[in-house]
Short mmCIF file of C-alpha atoms and ligand atoms in Angstrom, two decimals:
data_model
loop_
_atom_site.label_atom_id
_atom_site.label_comp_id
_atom_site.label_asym_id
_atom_site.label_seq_id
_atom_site.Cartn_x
_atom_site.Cartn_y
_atom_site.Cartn_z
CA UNK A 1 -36.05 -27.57 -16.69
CA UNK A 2 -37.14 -24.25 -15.00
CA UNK A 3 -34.90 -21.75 -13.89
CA UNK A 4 -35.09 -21.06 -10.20
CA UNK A 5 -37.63 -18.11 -9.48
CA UNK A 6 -35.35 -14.91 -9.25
CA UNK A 7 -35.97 -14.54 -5.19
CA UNK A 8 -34.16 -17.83 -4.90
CA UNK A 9 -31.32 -16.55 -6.99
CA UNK A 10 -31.44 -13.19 -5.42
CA UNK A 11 -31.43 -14.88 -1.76
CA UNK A 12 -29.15 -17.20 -2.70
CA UNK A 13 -26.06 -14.99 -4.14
CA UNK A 14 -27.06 -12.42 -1.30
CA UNK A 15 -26.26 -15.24 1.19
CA UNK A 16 -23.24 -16.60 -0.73
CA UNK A 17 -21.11 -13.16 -0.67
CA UNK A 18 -21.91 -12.58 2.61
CA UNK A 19 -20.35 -15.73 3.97
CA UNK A 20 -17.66 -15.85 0.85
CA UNK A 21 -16.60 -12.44 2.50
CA UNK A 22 -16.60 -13.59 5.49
CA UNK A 23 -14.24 -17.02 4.86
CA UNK A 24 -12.31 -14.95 3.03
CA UNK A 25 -11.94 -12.59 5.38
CA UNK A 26 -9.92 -15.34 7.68
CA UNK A 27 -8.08 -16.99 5.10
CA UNK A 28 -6.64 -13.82 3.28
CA UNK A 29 -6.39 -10.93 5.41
CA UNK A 30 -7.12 -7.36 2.75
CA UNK A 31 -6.16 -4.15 3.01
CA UNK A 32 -8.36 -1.33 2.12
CA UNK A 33 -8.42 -1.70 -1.60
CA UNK A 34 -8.77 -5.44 -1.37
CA UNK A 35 -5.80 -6.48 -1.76
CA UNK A 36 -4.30 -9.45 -0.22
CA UNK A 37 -2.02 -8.82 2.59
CA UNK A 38 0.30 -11.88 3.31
CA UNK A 39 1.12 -11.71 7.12
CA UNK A 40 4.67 -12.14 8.23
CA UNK A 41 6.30 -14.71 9.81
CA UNK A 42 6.87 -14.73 12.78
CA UNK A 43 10.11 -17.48 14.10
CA UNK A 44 13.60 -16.16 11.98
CA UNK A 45 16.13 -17.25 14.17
CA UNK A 46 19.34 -18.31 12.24
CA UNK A 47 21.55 -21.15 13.02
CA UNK A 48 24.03 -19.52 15.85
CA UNK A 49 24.06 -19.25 19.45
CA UNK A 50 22.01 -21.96 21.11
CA UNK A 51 21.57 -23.53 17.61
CA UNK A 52 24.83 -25.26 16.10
CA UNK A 53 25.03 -26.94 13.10
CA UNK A 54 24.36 -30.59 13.66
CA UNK A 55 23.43 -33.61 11.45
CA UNK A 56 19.83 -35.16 12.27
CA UNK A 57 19.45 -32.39 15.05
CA UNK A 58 16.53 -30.25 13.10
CA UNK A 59 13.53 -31.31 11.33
CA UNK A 60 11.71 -29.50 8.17
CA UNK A 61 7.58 -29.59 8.99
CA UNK A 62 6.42 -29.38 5.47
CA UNK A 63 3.30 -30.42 3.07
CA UNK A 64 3.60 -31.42 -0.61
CA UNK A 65 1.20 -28.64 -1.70
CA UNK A 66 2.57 -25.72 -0.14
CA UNK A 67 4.77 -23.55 -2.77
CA UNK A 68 6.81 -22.24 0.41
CA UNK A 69 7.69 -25.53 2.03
CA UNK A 70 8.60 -26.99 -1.63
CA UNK A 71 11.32 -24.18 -1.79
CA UNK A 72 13.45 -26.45 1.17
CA UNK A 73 12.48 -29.47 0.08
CA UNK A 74 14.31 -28.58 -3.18
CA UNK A 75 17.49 -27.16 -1.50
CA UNK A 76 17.48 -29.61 0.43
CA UNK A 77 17.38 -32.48 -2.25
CA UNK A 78 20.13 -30.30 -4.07
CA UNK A 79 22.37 -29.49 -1.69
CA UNK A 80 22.47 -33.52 -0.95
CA UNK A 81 20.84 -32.88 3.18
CA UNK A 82 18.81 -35.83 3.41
CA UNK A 83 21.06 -37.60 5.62
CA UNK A 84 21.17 -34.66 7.63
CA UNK A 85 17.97 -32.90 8.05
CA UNK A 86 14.76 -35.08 8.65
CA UNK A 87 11.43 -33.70 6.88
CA UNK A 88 7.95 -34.67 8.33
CA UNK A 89 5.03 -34.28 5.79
CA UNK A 90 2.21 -33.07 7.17
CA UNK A 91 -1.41 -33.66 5.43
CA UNK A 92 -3.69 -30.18 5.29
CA UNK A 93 -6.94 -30.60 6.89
CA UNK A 94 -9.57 -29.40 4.83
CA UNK A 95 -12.53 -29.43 7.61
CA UNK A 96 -10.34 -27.81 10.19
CA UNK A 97 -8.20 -25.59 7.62
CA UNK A 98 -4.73 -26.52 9.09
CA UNK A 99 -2.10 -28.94 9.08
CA UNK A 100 -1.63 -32.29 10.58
CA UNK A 101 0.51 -34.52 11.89
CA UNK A 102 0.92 -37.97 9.99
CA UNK A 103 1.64 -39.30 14.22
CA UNK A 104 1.60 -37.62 17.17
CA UNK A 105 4.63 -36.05 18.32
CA UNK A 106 5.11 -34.63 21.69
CA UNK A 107 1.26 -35.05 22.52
CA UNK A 108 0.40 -33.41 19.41
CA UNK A 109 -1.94 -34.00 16.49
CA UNK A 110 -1.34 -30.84 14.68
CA UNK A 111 0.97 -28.33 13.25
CA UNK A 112 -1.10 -25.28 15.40
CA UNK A 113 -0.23 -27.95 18.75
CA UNK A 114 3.62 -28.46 18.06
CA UNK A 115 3.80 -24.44 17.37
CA UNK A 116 2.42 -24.02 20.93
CA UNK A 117 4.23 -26.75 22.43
CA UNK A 118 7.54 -24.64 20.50
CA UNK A 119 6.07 -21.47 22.12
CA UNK A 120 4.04 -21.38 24.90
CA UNK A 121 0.93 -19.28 24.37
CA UNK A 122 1.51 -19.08 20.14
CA UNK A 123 -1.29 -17.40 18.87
CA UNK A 124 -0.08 -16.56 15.11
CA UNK A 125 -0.53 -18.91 12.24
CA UNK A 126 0.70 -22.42 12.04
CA UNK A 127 2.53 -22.24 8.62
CA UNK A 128 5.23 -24.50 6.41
CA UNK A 129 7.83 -24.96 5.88
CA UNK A 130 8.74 -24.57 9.55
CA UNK A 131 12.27 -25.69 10.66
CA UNK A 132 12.34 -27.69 14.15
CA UNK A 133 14.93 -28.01 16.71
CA UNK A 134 14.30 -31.48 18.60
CA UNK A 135 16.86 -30.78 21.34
CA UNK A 136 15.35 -27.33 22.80
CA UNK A 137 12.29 -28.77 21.43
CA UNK A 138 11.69 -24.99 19.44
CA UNK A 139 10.73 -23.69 16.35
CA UNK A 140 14.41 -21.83 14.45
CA UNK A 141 12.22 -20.49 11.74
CA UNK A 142 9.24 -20.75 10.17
CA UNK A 143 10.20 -18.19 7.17
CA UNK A 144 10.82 -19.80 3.63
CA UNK A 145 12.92 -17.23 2.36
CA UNK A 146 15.12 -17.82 5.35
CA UNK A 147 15.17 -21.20 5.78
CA UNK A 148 16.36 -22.05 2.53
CA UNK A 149 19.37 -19.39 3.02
CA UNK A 150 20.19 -21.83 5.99
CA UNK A 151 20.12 -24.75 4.26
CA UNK A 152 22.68 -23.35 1.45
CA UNK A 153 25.20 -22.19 3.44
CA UNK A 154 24.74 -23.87 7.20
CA UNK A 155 24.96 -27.56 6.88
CA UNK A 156 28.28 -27.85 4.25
CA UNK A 157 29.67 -30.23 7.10
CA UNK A 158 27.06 -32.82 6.27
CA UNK A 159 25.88 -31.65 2.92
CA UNK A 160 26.46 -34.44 -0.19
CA UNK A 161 27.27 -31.49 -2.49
CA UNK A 162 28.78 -28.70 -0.07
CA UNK A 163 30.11 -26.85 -3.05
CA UNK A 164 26.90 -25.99 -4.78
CA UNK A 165 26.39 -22.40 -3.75
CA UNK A 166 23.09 -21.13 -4.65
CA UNK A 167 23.48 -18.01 -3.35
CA UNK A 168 27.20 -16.92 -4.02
CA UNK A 169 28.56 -13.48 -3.20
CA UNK A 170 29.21 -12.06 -6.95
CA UNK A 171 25.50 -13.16 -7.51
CA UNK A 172 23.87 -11.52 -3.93
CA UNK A 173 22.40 -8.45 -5.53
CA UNK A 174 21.04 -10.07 -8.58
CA UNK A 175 19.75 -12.56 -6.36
CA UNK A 176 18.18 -9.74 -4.06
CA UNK A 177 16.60 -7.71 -7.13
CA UNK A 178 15.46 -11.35 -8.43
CA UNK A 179 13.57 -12.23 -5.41
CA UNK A 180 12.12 -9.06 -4.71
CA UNK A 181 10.28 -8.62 -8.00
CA UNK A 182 9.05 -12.14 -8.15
CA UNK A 183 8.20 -12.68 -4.31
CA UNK A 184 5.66 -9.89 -5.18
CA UNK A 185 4.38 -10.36 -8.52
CA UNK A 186 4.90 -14.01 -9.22
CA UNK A 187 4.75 -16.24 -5.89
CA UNK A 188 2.62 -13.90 -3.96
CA UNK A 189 1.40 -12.41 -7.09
CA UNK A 190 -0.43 -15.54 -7.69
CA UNK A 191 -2.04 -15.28 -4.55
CA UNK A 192 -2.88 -11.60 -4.81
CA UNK A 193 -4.87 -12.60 -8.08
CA UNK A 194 -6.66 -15.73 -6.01
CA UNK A 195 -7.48 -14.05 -2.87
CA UNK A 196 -8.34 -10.65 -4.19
CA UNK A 197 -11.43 -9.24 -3.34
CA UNK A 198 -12.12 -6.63 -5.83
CA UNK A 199 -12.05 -6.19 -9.27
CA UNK A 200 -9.41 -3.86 -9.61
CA UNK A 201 -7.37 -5.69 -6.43
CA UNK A 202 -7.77 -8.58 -9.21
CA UNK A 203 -6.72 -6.58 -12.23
CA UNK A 204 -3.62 -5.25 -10.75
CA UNK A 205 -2.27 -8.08 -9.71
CA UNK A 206 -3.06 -10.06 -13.20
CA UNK A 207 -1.32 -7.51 -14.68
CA UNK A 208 1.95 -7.11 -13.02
CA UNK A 209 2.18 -10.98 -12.77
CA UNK A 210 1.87 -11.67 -16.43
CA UNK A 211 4.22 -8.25 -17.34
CA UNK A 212 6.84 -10.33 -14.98
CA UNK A 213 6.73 -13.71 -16.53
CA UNK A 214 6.68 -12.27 -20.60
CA UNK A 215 10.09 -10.47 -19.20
CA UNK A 216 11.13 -13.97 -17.82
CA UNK A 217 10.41 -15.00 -21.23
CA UNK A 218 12.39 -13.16 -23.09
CA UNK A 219 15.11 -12.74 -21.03
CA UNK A 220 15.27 -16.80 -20.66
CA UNK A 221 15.84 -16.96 -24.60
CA UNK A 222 19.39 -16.04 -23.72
CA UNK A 223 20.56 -17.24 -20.53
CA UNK A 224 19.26 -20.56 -18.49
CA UNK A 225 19.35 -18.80 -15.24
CA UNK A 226 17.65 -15.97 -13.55
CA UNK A 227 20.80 -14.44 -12.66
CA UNK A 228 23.08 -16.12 -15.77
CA UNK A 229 24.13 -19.85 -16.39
CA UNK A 230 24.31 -20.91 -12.28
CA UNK A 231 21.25 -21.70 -10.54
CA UNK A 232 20.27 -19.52 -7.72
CA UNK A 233 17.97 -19.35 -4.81
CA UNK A 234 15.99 -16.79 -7.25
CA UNK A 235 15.48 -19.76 -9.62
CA UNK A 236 14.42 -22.11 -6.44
CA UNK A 237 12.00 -19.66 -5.66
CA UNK A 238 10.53 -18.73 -9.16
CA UNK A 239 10.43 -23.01 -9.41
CA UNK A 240 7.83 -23.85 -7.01
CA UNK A 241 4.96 -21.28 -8.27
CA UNK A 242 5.98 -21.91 -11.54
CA UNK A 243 5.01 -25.76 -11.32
CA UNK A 244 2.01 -25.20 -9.94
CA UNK A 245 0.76 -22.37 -12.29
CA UNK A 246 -0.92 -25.03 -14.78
CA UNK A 247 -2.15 -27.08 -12.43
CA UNK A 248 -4.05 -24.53 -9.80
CA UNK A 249 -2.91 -21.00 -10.42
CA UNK A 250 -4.29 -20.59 -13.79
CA UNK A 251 -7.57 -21.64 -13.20
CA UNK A 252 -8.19 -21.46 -9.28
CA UNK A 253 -6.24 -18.30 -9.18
CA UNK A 254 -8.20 -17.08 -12.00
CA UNK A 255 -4.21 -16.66 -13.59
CA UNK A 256 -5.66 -17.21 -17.00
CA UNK A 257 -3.74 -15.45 -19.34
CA UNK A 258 -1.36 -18.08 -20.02
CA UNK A 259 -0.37 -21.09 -18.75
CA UNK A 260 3.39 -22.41 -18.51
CA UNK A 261 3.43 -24.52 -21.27
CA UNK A 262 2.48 -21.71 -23.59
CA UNK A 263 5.69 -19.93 -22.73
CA UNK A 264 8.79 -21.12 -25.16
CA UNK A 265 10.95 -20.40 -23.12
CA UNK A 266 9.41 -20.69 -19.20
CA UNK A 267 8.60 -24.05 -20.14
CA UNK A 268 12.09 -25.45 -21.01
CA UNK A 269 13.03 -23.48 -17.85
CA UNK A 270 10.56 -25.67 -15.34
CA UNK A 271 11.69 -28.75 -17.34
CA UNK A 272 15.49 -28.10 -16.32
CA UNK A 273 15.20 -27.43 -12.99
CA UNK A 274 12.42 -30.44 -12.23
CA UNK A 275 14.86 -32.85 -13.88
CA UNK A 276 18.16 -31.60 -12.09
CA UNK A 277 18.74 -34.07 -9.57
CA UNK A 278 16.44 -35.03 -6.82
CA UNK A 279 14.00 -32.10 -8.00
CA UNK A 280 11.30 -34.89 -9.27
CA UNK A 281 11.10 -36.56 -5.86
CA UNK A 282 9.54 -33.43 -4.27
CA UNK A 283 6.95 -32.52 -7.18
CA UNK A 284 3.41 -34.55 -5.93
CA UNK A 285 1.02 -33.14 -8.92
CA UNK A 286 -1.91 -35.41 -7.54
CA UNK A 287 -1.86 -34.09 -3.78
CA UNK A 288 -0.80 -30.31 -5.45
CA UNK A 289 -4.65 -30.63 -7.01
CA UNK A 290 -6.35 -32.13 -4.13
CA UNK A 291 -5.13 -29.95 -1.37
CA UNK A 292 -5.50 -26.53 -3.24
CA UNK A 293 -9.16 -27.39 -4.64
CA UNK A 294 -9.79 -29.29 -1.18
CA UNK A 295 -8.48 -26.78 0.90
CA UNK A 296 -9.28 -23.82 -0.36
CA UNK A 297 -13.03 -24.03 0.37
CA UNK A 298 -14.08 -20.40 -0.75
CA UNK A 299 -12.60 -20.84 -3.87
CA UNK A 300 -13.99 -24.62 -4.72
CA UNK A 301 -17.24 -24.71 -2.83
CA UNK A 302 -18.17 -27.16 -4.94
CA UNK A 303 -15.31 -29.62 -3.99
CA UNK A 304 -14.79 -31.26 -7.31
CA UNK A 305 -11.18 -31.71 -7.69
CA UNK A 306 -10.51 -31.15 -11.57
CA UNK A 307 -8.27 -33.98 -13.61
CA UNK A 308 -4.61 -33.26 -13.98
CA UNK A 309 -4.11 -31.23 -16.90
CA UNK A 310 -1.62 -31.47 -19.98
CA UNK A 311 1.67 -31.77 -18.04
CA UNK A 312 3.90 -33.39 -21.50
CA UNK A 313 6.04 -30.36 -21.36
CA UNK A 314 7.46 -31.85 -18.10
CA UNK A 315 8.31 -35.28 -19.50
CA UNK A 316 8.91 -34.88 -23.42
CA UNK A 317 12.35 -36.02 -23.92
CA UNK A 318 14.95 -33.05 -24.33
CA UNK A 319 18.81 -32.52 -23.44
CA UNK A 320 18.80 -31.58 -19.52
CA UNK A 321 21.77 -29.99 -17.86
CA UNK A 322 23.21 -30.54 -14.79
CA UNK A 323 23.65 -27.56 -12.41
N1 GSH B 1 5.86 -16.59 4.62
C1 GSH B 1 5.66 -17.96 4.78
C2 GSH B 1 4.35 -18.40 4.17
C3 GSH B 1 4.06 -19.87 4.36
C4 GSH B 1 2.58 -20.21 4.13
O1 GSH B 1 1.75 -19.32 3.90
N2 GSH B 1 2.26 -21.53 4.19
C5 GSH B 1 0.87 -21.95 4.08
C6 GSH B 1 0.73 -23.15 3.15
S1 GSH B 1 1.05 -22.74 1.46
C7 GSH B 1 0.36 -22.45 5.41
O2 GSH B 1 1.00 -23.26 6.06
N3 GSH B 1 -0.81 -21.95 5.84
C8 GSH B 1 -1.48 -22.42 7.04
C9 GSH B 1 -2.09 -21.30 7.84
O3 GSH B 1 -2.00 -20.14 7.43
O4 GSH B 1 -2.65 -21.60 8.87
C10 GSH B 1 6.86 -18.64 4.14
O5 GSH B 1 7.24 -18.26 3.02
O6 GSH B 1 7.44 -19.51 4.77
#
């Protein structure tokens, strides 16, 4: 078989970059270096004033794929509030590039309608998790970080294990110096390494990911926490990148260095925390694979969605501790 002639080639990756840069150019805003910039979100409202704590009253809009949305569903499942909040999976849409509704709701198909119909005139992105009041019929928050502070610590009242604390107050600083290292290196630092769009944007953010988890490493080898021997919000957030890293970060992301399950001690850490209780239930590996390699058009243009790799760490048989 004959190699295309070199004007085809020429043409052809000529015509790719330009649109690649252009796609890429909506889905991951850059700064001037090339880095990724994440925008911020816009909804934090907490639960006070016009928004009391009540059972069944608000309603988590979330999709199995999305890192950020699997950080409530997890607090959520641990804190025992599936009695009291209601959760509405959304599937993404991978020839519109949003989210939609599995039914209608308020004359609404999609996640971008019910933001508008929260806010009239909404003209930011329509992201999960977002947290839903359905008596003012508005959005409380649609930050991750935030929401799963609310879920800890608001709904106690109707909560099946009120006294787990995942964020207590001799832990808050720890906590704070936890999150603010991995938000940046780790769950955003797997984006930054995705979504880059230079080399050295790339190179960076490779780097200072990988320094972060060998440190995790090590310092796992001694305690089974983040912060010590309690589980903390920290760990909820480290959680949900970490279980995707061998599935799409490592290869999609170009995170290649090493995967989970060649850490000793990272791995036993994702095992603990996916079989405390009710962590399982919100871990969908097949819709994970499909919506990141579906979704993410620039990066797959191809569409094939790879097989699931070598997840045994997750289900090899060791001694698992309760919280
Ligand atoms: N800062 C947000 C980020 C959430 C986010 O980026 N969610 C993505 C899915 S992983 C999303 O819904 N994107 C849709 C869009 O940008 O339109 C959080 O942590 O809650």
């Amino acid at each position: 078989m004959a190699i295309p002639p070199s004007w085809i080639i020429q043409t052809g990756r000529s015509i790719w970059t330009q649109i690649w840069q252009l796609m890429m150019s909506q889905l991951a805003p850059r700064d001037d270096r090339g880095e990724y910039q994440r925008p911020q979100s816009e909804f934090r409202q907490h639960i006070e004033g016009i928004y009391i704590p009540q059972p069944n009253r608000y309603r988590l809009y979330v999709g199995w794929s999305c890192p950020w949305a699997h950080r409530t569903l997890v607090v959520r499942a641990l804190k025992g509030l599936e009695g009291a909040i209601d959760v509405t999976l959304l599937q993404g849409d991978a020839n519109a590039g949003g989210w939609r509704l599995p039914e209608p709701a308020h004359g609404c198909q999609t996640l971008a309608e019910l933001y508008r119909y929260g806010k009239t005139g909404y003209t930011g992105r329509s992201t999960v998790p977002m947290l839903w009041d359905t008596q003012t019929y508005s959005i409380v928050n649609n930050e991750s970080a935030e929401i799963i502070e609310i879920l800890n610590s608001e709904f106690n009242e109707y909560a099946a294990h009120p006294d787990l604390d995942l964020a207590p107050d001799d832990l808050q600083d720890a906590i704070y110096r936890w999150n603010e290292t991995i938000y940046h290196t780790v769950n955003n630092g797997v984006y930054r390494c995705g979504f880059a769009q230079t080399q050295t944007a790339y190179d960076r953010a490779y780097r200072e990911l990988f320094a972060t988890l060998d440190r995790i490493d090590n310092l796992l080898a001694n305690q089974a926490y983040l912060c010590g021997d309690r589980l903390t919000l920290a760990d909820v957030r480290l959680f949900t990148t970490l279980i995707r890293f061998d599935l799409v970060y490592h290869t999609l992301f170009k995170c290649n260095r090493r995967r989970i399950r060649d850490y000793p001690q990272l791995q036993d850490y994702v095992y603990r925390i996916y079989h405390l209780p009710g962590v399982a239930a919100t871990c969908d590996f097949p819709t994970i694979l499909a919506d990141y390699y579906g979704n993410l058009f620039p990066l797959n243009p191809g569409g094939i969605i790879p097989q699931l790799p070598d997840l045994s760490y997750l289900i090899d048989r060791r001694e698992v501790q309760t919280i």
